[in-house]
Amino acid sequence: MKLFVFHTPELTPTATIADCAIAVDVLRATSTIATALGSGAEAVQAFSDLDKLLAVSETWAPDKRIRAGERGGSQVEGFDFGNSPLDCTPERVSGRRLFISTTNGTRALQRIEAAPTVLAAALINRRAVVQHLVQQQPDVVWIVGSGWEGSYSLEDTVCAGAIAHSLQAELGIALEQIAGNDETIAAVSLYRQWQDNLLGLFHHSTHGKRLLKLGITEDLTYCSQQDTLDVLPIQRELGVL
Ligand code: 3SL
């Protein structure tokens, strides 16, 4: 198995695709997706385009759907949810489909949707993702950070590092044996430095600061937890996890 980390969807190769591609948007789309599924959502359907989301979700019974829309960190007017994992309680999402569009995370998912296996990973469900990789042993794995509008995000890279670090330990091999690019080694170094203070790292990150300015503090604490959810968001049809 070779693991490649890409900091943004734009940095992924265009002429090829991985056997298994993993989208990461710790703050907050993939944390929200994992939480919704953990709370019993029937599925999560991701869109980069808000109008398309509205059109597709319109064909669903209103009591069986939730529309989540986020732009710039804030909830889109007229949508049921923004992009807070804390909204995804069993009472609100169980048995319903979450139709979601976010600034960067759903774009990352769309970029990798053609891979044979597509996963959504965050720190909260890291162990479930690593277990899947250990069991399935795909040859080429991409971990794709969502970043922010084309630029690097500390929180996505540290999650990529957390996955690589745990995978290496589970397989009992040296990092150099699974690292497919330099970004993977750098991501693991970042994780090793901050693994005991991930919330502290979020407070240094540009997007963490953006959310804090909007008064969104509890989400940061929630998303900084590791291995708290045994949920594997896996694409079962195009755009649906
Ligand atoms: O960029 C994204 O996709 C979002 O996760 C951003 S936010 O955390 O909802 O602001």
PDB file of C-alpha atoms and ligand atoms in Angstrom:
ATOM      1  CA  MET A   1       0.000   0.000   0.000  1.00  0.00           C
ATOM      2  CA  LYS A   2       1.218   3.530  -0.846  1.00  0.00           C
ATOM      3  CA  LEU A   3      -0.310   6.551   0.784  1.00  0.00           C
ATOM      4  CA  PHE A   4      -0.325   9.948  -0.927  1.00  0.00           C
ATOM      5  CA  VAL A   5      -1.396  13.126   0.864  1.00  0.00           C
ATOM      6  CA  PHE A   6      -2.638  16.085  -1.190  1.00  0.00           C
ATOM      7  CA  HIS A   7      -3.278  19.311   0.669  1.00  0.00           C
ATOM      8  CA  THR A   8      -6.099  20.486  -1.581  1.00  0.00           C
ATOM      9  CA  PRO A   9      -8.368  18.963  -4.255  1.00  0.00           C
ATOM     10  CA  GLU A  10      -6.581  21.130  -6.847  1.00  0.00           C
ATOM     11  CA  LEU A  11      -3.267  19.391  -6.107  1.00  0.00           C
ATOM     12  CA  THR A  12      -4.507  15.888  -6.958  1.00  0.00           C
ATOM     13  CA  PRO A  13      -3.280  14.396 -10.252  1.00  0.00           C
ATOM     14  CA  THR A  14      -5.867  14.649 -13.025  1.00  0.00           C
ATOM     15  CA  ALA A  15      -4.725  11.811 -15.305  1.00  0.00           C
ATOM     16  CA  THR A  16      -5.088   9.065 -12.714  1.00  0.00           C
ATOM     17  CA  ILE A  17      -7.152   8.097  -9.668  1.00  0.00           C
ATOM     18  CA  ALA A  18      -6.420   6.137  -6.504  1.00  0.00           C
ATOM     19  CA  ASP A  19      -7.869   2.726  -5.631  1.00  0.00           C
ATOM     20  CA  CYS A  20      -9.148   4.350  -2.458  1.00  0.00           C
ATOM     21  CA  ALA A  21      -9.551   8.112  -2.105  1.00  0.00           C
ATOM     22  CA  ILE A  22     -10.297   9.784   1.214  1.00  0.00           C
ATOM     23  CA  ALA A  23     -11.696  13.307   1.560  1.00  0.00           C
ATOM     24  CA  VAL A  24     -10.791  15.172   4.747  1.00  0.00           C
ATOM     25  CA  ASP A  25     -12.463  18.335   5.993  1.00  0.00           C
ATOM     26  CA  VAL A  26     -12.036  18.223   9.738  1.00  0.00           C
ATOM     27  CA  LEU A  27     -13.534  21.732  10.105  1.00  0.00           C
ATOM     28  CA  ARG A  28     -16.205  20.719   9.453  1.00  0.00           C
ATOM     29  CA  ALA A  29     -17.791  18.857   6.535  1.00  0.00           C
ATOM     30  CA  THR A  30     -16.374  15.361   7.050  1.00  0.00           C
ATOM     31  CA  SER A  31     -16.890  15.633  10.823  1.00  0.00           C
ATOM     32  CA  THR A  32     -20.513  16.529  10.107  1.00  0.00           C
ATOM     33  CA  ILE A  33     -20.949  13.694   7.600  1.00  0.00           C
ATOM     34  CA  ALA A  34     -19.545  11.084  10.014  1.00  0.00           C
ATOM     35  CA  THR A  35     -21.688  12.431  12.846  1.00  0.00           C
ATOM     36  CA  ALA A  36     -24.878  12.409  10.766  1.00  0.00           C
ATOM     37  CA  LEU A  37     -24.311   8.797   9.749  1.00  0.00           C
ATOM     38  CA  GLY A  38     -23.440   7.880  13.335  1.00  0.00           C
ATOM     39  CA  SER A  39     -26.740   9.420  14.426  1.00  0.00           C
ATOM     40  CA  GLY A  40     -28.683   7.213  12.031  1.00  0.00           C
ATOM     41  CA  ALA A  41     -29.074   9.377   8.937  1.00  0.00           C
ATOM     42  CA  GLU A  42     -30.296   7.208   6.050  1.00  0.00           C
ATOM     43  CA  ALA A  43     -27.457   8.609   3.896  1.00  0.00           C
ATOM     44  CA  VAL A  44     -25.545  11.794   3.187  1.00  0.00           C
ATOM     45  CA  GLN A  45     -25.692  13.204  -0.329  1.00  0.00           C
ATOM     46  CA  ALA A  46     -23.024  15.787  -1.105  1.00  0.00           C
ATOM     47  CA  PHE A  47     -23.193  18.622  -3.652  1.00  0.00           C
ATOM     48  CA  SER A  48     -20.780  21.364  -4.604  1.00  0.00           C
ATOM     49  CA  ASP A  49     -23.630  23.371  -6.093  1.00  0.00           C
ATOM     50  CA  LEU A  50     -26.456  24.713  -3.915  1.00  0.00           C
ATOM     51  CA  ASP A  51     -29.040  24.921  -6.722  1.00  0.00           C
ATOM     52  CA  LYS A  52     -28.431  21.318  -7.670  1.00  0.00           C
ATOM     53  CA  LEU A  53     -28.871  20.294  -4.033  1.00  0.00           C
ATOM     54  CA  LEU A  54     -32.211  22.122  -3.887  1.00  0.00           C
ATOM     55  CA  ALA A  55     -33.414  20.512  -7.105  1.00  0.00           C
ATOM     56  CA  VAL A  56     -32.455  16.943  -6.145  1.00  0.00           C
ATOM     57  CA  SER A  57     -33.687  17.190  -2.544  1.00  0.00           C
ATOM     58  CA  GLU A  58     -37.023  18.556  -3.797  1.00  0.00           C
ATOM     59  CA  THR A  59     -37.825  15.048  -5.063  1.00  0.00           C
ATOM     60  CA  TRP A  60     -37.667  13.739  -1.446  1.00  0.00           C
ATOM     61  CA  ALA A  61     -40.492  13.867   1.085  1.00  0.00           C
ATOM     62  CA  PRO A  62     -39.920  16.905   3.334  1.00  0.00           C
ATOM     63  CA  ASP A  63     -39.998  14.763   6.500  1.00  0.00           C
ATOM     64  CA  LYS A  64     -37.318  12.454   5.069  1.00  0.00           C
ATOM     65  CA  ARG A  65     -34.770  15.131   4.128  1.00  0.00           C
ATOM     66  CA  ILE A  66     -32.579  17.734   5.755  1.00  0.00           C
ATOM     67  CA  ARG A  67     -30.897  20.419   3.718  1.00  0.00           C
ATOM     68  CA  ALA A  68     -27.536  21.597   5.048  1.00  0.00           C
ATOM     69  CA  GLY A  69     -25.868  24.538   3.357  1.00  0.00           C
ATOM     70  CA  GLU A  70     -22.743  26.429   4.409  1.00  0.00           C
ATOM     71  CA  ARG A  71     -20.814  29.241   2.756  1.00  0.00           C
ATOM     72  CA  GLY A  72     -18.002  31.142   4.455  1.00  0.00           C
ATOM     73  CA  GLY A  73     -18.700  29.327   7.720  1.00  0.00           C
ATOM     74  CA  SER A  74     -22.320  30.499   7.981  1.00  0.00           C
ATOM     75  CA  GLN A  75     -25.614  28.731   7.313  1.00  0.00           C
ATOM     76  CA  VAL A  76     -27.129  29.463   3.903  1.00  0.00           C
ATOM     77  CA  GLU A  77     -30.494  31.185   4.215  1.00  0.00           C
ATOM     78  CA  GLY A  78     -33.452  28.884   3.763  1.00  0.00           C
ATOM     79  CA  PHE A  79     -31.536  25.721   4.653  1.00  0.00           C
ATOM     80  CA  ASP A  80     -32.390  23.570   7.704  1.00  0.00           C
ATOM     81  CA  PHE A  81     -28.803  23.282   8.935  1.00  0.00           C
ATOM     82  CA  GLY A  82     -25.495  24.986   8.349  1.00  0.00           C
ATOM     83  CA  ASN A  83     -22.518  22.661   8.705  1.00  0.00           C
ATOM     84  CA  SER A  84     -22.347  21.954  12.414  1.00  0.00           C
ATOM     85  CA  PRO A  85     -21.835  18.340  13.476  1.00  0.00           C
ATOM     86  CA  LEU A  86     -23.545  19.274  16.735  1.00  0.00           C
ATOM     87  CA  ASP A  87     -26.837  19.755  14.883  1.00  0.00           C
ATOM     88  CA  CYS A  88     -26.734  16.119  13.761  1.00  0.00           C
ATOM     89  CA  THR A  89     -28.407  14.548  16.778  1.00  0.00           C
ATOM     90  CA  PRO A  90     -30.305  11.256  16.405  1.00  0.00           C
ATOM     91  CA  GLU A  91     -33.544  13.165  17.136  1.00  0.00           C
ATOM     92  CA  ARG A  92     -32.991  15.419  14.138  1.00  0.00           C
ATOM     93  CA  VAL A  93     -31.337  13.195  11.528  1.00  0.00           C
ATOM     94  CA  SER A  94     -32.283   9.584  12.207  1.00  0.00           C
ATOM     95  CA  GLY A  95     -33.949   7.956   9.193  1.00  0.00           C
ATOM     96  CA  ARG A  96     -33.527  11.082   7.070  1.00  0.00           C
ATOM     97  CA  ARG A  97     -31.181  11.889   4.205  1.00  0.00           C
ATOM     98  CA  LEU A  98     -28.794  14.800   4.750  1.00  0.00           C
ATOM     99  CA  PHE A  99     -28.348  16.825   1.546  1.00  0.00           C
ATOM    100  CA  ILE A 100     -25.222  18.897   2.105  1.00  0.00           C
ATOM    101  CA  SER A 101     -23.204  21.543   0.321  1.00  0.00           C
ATOM    102  CA  THR A 102     -20.220  23.280   1.927  1.00  0.00           C
ATOM    103  CA  THR A 103     -17.552  25.686   0.727  1.00  0.00           C
ATOM    104  CA  ASN A 104     -14.716  23.183   0.319  1.00  0.00           C
ATOM    105  CA  GLY A 105     -15.464  19.743   1.780  1.00  0.00           C
ATOM    106  CA  THR A 106     -18.139  18.697  -0.669  1.00  0.00           C
ATOM    107  CA  ARG A 107     -15.932  19.932  -3.537  1.00  0.00           C
ATOM    108  CA  ALA A 108     -13.153  17.608  -2.311  1.00  0.00           C
ATOM    109  CA  LEU A 109     -15.590  14.699  -2.284  1.00  0.00           C
ATOM    110  CA  GLN A 110     -16.664  15.546  -5.811  1.00  0.00           C
ATOM    111  CA  ARG A 111     -13.050  15.673  -7.001  1.00  0.00           C
ATOM    112  CA  ILE A 112     -12.453  12.057  -5.916  1.00  0.00           C
ATOM    113  CA  GLU A 113     -15.906  10.582  -6.601  1.00  0.00           C
ATOM    114  CA  ALA A 114     -14.625   8.475  -9.528  1.00  0.00           C
ATOM    115  CA  ALA A 115     -12.338   6.379  -7.313  1.00  0.00           C
ATOM    116  CA  PRO A 116     -13.437   2.738  -6.783  1.00  0.00           C
ATOM    117  CA  THR A 117     -13.634   3.433  -3.054  1.00  0.00           C
ATOM    118  CA  VAL A 118     -14.380   6.895  -1.668  1.00  0.00           C
ATOM    119  CA  LEU A 119     -14.306   7.602   2.065  1.00  0.00           C
ATOM    120  CA  ALA A 120     -14.853  10.655   4.241  1.00  0.00           C
ATOM    121  CA  ALA A 121     -12.489  10.970   7.179  1.00  0.00           C
ATOM    122  CA  ALA A 122     -12.157  13.248  10.165  1.00  0.00           C
ATOM    123  CA  LEU A 123     -10.318  12.910  13.447  1.00  0.00           C
ATOM    124  CA  ILE A 124     -13.452  11.612  15.184  1.00  0.00           C
ATOM    125  CA  ASN A 125     -13.708   8.568  12.879  1.00  0.00           C
ATOM    126  CA  ARG A 126     -10.016   8.074  12.132  1.00  0.00           C
ATOM    127  CA  ARG A 127      -9.879   4.565  13.620  1.00  0.00           C
ATOM    128  CA  ALA A 128     -12.759   3.279  11.458  1.00  0.00           C
ATOM    129  CA  VAL A 129     -11.006   4.580   8.321  1.00  0.00           C
ATOM    130  CA  VAL A 130      -7.682   3.016   9.316  1.00  0.00           C
ATOM    131  CA  GLN A 131      -9.360  -0.333  10.068  1.00  0.00           C
ATOM    132  CA  HIS A 132     -10.918  -0.290   6.609  1.00  0.00           C
ATOM    133  CA  LEU A 133      -7.512   0.306   4.994  1.00  0.00           C
ATOM    134  CA  VAL A 134      -5.911  -2.457   7.062  1.00  0.00           C
ATOM    135  CA  GLN A 135      -8.640  -4.916   6.047  1.00  0.00           C
ATOM    136  CA  GLN A 136      -8.917  -3.960   2.365  1.00  0.00           C
ATOM    137  CA  GLN A 137      -5.217  -3.240   1.641  1.00  0.00           C
ATOM    138  CA  PRO A 138      -5.774  -0.995  -1.420  1.00  0.00           C
ATOM    139  CA  ASP A 139      -2.591  -0.463  -3.467  1.00  0.00           C
ATOM    140  CA  VAL A 140      -2.832   3.300  -3.897  1.00  0.00           C
ATOM    141  CA  VAL A 141      -4.545   5.539  -1.343  1.00  0.00           C
ATOM    142  CA  TRP A 142      -5.043   9.286  -1.632  1.00  0.00           C
ATOM    143  CA  ILE A 143      -5.868  11.447   1.358  1.00  0.00           C
ATOM    144  CA  VAL A 144      -7.182  14.726   0.024  1.00  0.00           C
ATOM    145  CA  GLY A 145      -7.445  17.760   2.284  1.00  0.00           C
ATOM    146  CA  SER A 146     -10.254  20.157   1.463  1.00  0.00           C
ATOM    147  CA  GLY A 147      -8.226  23.227   2.363  1.00  0.00           C
ATOM    148  CA  TRP A 148      -9.884  26.601   1.961  1.00  0.00           C
ATOM    149  CA  GLU A 149     -10.559  27.850  -1.558  1.00  0.00           C
ATOM    150  CA  GLY A 150      -7.415  26.256  -2.924  1.00  0.00           C
ATOM    151  CA  SER A 151      -5.103  26.883   0.001  1.00  0.00           C
ATOM    152  CA  TYR A 152      -3.596  24.639   2.652  1.00  0.00           C
ATOM    153  CA  SER A 153      -5.346  23.824   5.943  1.00  0.00           C
ATOM    154  CA  LEU A 154      -3.467  22.770   9.054  1.00  0.00           C
ATOM    155  CA  GLU A 155      -6.433  20.791  10.406  1.00  0.00           C
ATOM    156  CA  ASP A 156      -6.824  18.658   7.285  1.00  0.00           C
ATOM    157  CA  THR A 157      -3.110  17.943   7.104  1.00  0.00           C
ATOM    158  CA  VAL A 158      -2.940  16.942  10.760  1.00  0.00           C
ATOM    159  CA  CYS A 159      -5.825  14.500  10.172  1.00  0.00           C
ATOM    160  CA  ALA A 160      -4.030  13.044   7.149  1.00  0.00           C
ATOM    161  CA  GLY A 161      -1.003  12.620   9.430  1.00  0.00           C
ATOM    162  CA  ALA A 162      -3.166  10.975  12.114  1.00  0.00           C
ATOM    163  CA  ILE A 163      -4.411   8.418   9.594  1.00  0.00           C
ATOM    164  CA  ALA A 164      -0.921   7.682   8.233  1.00  0.00           C
ATOM    165  CA  HIS A 165       0.561   7.468  11.740  1.00  0.00           C
ATOM    166  CA  SER A 166      -2.075   4.998  12.923  1.00  0.00           C
ATOM    167  CA  LEU A 167      -1.943   2.943   9.726  1.00  0.00           C
ATOM    168  CA  GLN A 168       1.807   2.567   9.996  1.00  0.00           C
ATOM    169  CA  ALA A 169       1.472   1.409  13.604  1.00  0.00           C
ATOM    170  CA  GLU A 170      -1.325  -1.054  12.734  1.00  0.00           C
ATOM    171  CA  LEU A 171       0.689  -2.525   9.859  1.00  0.00           C
ATOM    172  CA  GLY A 172       3.866  -2.572  11.946  1.00  0.00           C
ATOM    173  CA  ILE A 173       5.966  -1.026   9.200  1.00  0.00           C
ATOM    174  CA  ALA A 174       8.165   2.042   8.828  1.00  0.00           C
ATOM    175  CA  LEU A 175       6.564   5.246   7.579  1.00  0.00           C
ATOM    176  CA  GLU A 176       8.934   5.299   4.618  1.00  0.00           C
ATOM    177  CA  GLN A 177       7.396   2.017   3.432  1.00  0.00           C
ATOM    178  CA  ILE A 178       3.897   3.415   3.031  1.00  0.00           C
ATOM    179  CA  ALA A 179       4.613   7.104   2.323  1.00  0.00           C
ATOM    180  CA  GLY A 180       4.015   7.759  -1.375  1.00  0.00           C
ATOM    181  CA  ASN A 181       5.031  11.422  -1.275  1.00  0.00           C
ATOM    182  CA  ASP A 182       6.830  13.949   0.916  1.00  0.00           C
ATOM    183  CA  GLU A 183       3.516  15.458   2.003  1.00  0.00           C
ATOM    184  CA  THR A 184       2.695  12.204   3.832  1.00  0.00           C
ATOM    185  CA  ILE A 185       5.884  12.391   5.896  1.00  0.00           C
ATOM    186  CA  ALA A 186       5.289  16.089   6.649  1.00  0.00           C
ATOM    187  CA  ALA A 187       1.690  15.360   7.703  1.00  0.00           C
ATOM    188  CA  VAL A 188       2.836  12.681  10.151  1.00  0.00           C
ATOM    189  CA  SER A 189       5.429  15.078  11.616  1.00  0.00           C
ATOM    190  CA  LEU A 190       2.712  17.685  12.139  1.00  0.00           C
ATOM    191  CA  TYR A 191       0.510  15.090  13.843  1.00  0.00           C
ATOM    192  CA  ARG A 192       3.322  13.850  16.083  1.00  0.00           C
ATOM    193  CA  GLN A 193       3.964  17.398  17.238  1.00  0.00           C
ATOM    194  CA  TRP A 194       0.311  18.270  17.979  1.00  0.00           C
ATOM    195  CA  GLN A 195      -1.397  14.960  18.771  1.00  0.00           C
ATOM    196  CA  ASP A 196      -1.880  15.874  22.424  1.00  0.00           C
ATOM    197  CA  ASN A 197      -3.199  19.367  21.697  1.00  0.00           C
ATOM    198  CA  LEU A 198      -5.218  19.242  18.493  1.00  0.00           C
ATOM    199  CA  LEU A 199      -7.600  21.901  19.769  1.00  0.00           C
ATOM    200  CA  GLY A 200      -4.589  24.158  20.331  1.00  0.00           C
ATOM    201  CA  LEU A 201      -3.551  23.596  16.715  1.00  0.00           C
ATOM    202  CA  PHE A 202      -7.065  24.512  15.525  1.00  0.00           C
ATOM    203  CA  HIS A 203      -6.719  27.800  17.377  1.00  0.00           C
ATOM    204  CA  HIS A 204      -3.656  28.563  15.227  1.00  0.00           C
ATOM    205  CA  SER A 205      -5.295  27.604  11.954  1.00  0.00           C
ATOM    206  CA  THR A 206      -6.822  30.175   9.619  1.00  0.00           C
ATOM    207  CA  HIS A 207     -10.140  28.388   9.398  1.00  0.00           C
ATOM    208  CA  GLY A 208     -10.223  27.687  13.129  1.00  0.00           C
ATOM    209  CA  LYS A 209      -9.812  31.428  13.724  1.00  0.00           C
ATOM    210  CA  ARG A 210     -12.522  32.162  11.132  1.00  0.00           C
ATOM    211  CA  LEU A 211     -14.970  29.892  12.980  1.00  0.00           C
ATOM    212  CA  LEU A 212     -14.019  31.328  16.371  1.00  0.00           C
ATOM    213  CA  LYS A 213     -14.724  34.831  15.049  1.00  0.00           C
ATOM    214  CA  LEU A 214     -18.203  33.599  14.118  1.00  0.00           C
ATOM    215  CA  GLY A 215     -18.656  32.387  17.719  1.00  0.00           C
ATOM    216  CA  ILE A 216     -18.378  28.726  16.719  1.00  0.00           C
ATOM    217  CA  THR A 217     -16.326  27.304  19.589  1.00  0.00           C
ATOM    218  CA  GLU A 218     -17.959  24.012  20.598  1.00  0.00           C
ATOM    219  CA  ASP A 219     -17.573  22.610  17.093  1.00  0.00           C
ATOM    220  CA  LEU A 220     -13.802  23.029  17.327  1.00  0.00           C
ATOM    221  CA  THR A 221     -13.691  21.077  20.583  1.00  0.00           C
ATOM    222  CA  TYR A 222     -15.920  18.346  19.156  1.00  0.00           C
ATOM    223  CA  CYS A 223     -13.940  18.030  15.909  1.00  0.00           C
ATOM    224  CA  SER A 224     -10.606  17.861  17.752  1.00  0.00           C
ATOM    225  CA  GLN A 225     -11.509  14.533  19.415  1.00  0.00           C
ATOM    226  CA  GLN A 226      -9.881  11.373  18.084  1.00  0.00           C
ATOM    227  CA  ASP A 227     -11.515   8.005  17.422  1.00  0.00           C
ATOM    228  CA  THR A 228     -14.795   8.768  19.157  1.00  0.00           C
ATOM    229  CA  LEU A 229     -17.099   7.512  16.366  1.00  0.00           C
ATOM    230  CA  ASP A 230     -17.040   4.045  14.862  1.00  0.00           C
ATOM    231  CA  VAL A 231     -18.449   5.205  11.532  1.00  0.00           C
ATOM    232  CA  LEU A 232     -17.114   4.630   8.022  1.00  0.00           C
ATOM    233  CA  PRO A 233     -18.668   7.039   5.516  1.00  0.00           C
ATOM    234  CA  ILE A 234     -18.202   5.185   2.223  1.00  0.00           C
ATOM    235  CA  GLN A 235     -19.618   6.203  -1.151  1.00  0.00           C
ATOM    236  CA  ARG A 236     -22.340   3.746  -2.203  1.00  0.00           C
ATOM    237  CA  GLU A 237     -23.421   5.571  -5.352  1.00  0.00           C
ATOM    238  CA  LEU A 238     -22.095   8.738  -6.974  1.00  0.00           C
ATOM    239  CA  GLY A 239     -22.166  11.506  -4.361  1.00  0.00           C
ATOM    240  CA  VAL A 240     -24.047   9.409  -1.782  1.00  0.00           C
ATOM    241  CA  LEU A 241     -22.358   8.115   1.362  1.00  0.00           C
TER     242      LEU A 241
HETATM  243  O1  3SL B   1     -15.231  24.450   3.775  1.00  0.00           O
HETATM  244  C1  3SL B   1     -16.047  23.622   4.115  1.00  0.00           C
HETATM  245  O2  3SL B   1     -16.433  22.724   3.394  1.00  0.00           O
HETATM  246  C2  3SL B   1     -16.681  23.738   5.477  1.00  0.00           C
HETATM  247  O3  3SL B   1     -16.484  22.595   6.196  1.00  0.00           O
HETATM  248  C3  3SL B   1     -16.347  25.005   6.138  1.00  0.00           C
HETATM  249  S1  3SL B   1     -17.140  25.308   7.651  1.00  0.00           S
HETATM  250  O4  3SL B   1     -16.390  24.713   8.710  1.00  0.00           O
HETATM  251  O5  3SL B   1     -18.497  24.831   7.624  1.00  0.00           O
HETATM  252  O6  3SL B   1     -17.127  26.752   7.816  1.00  0.00           O
END
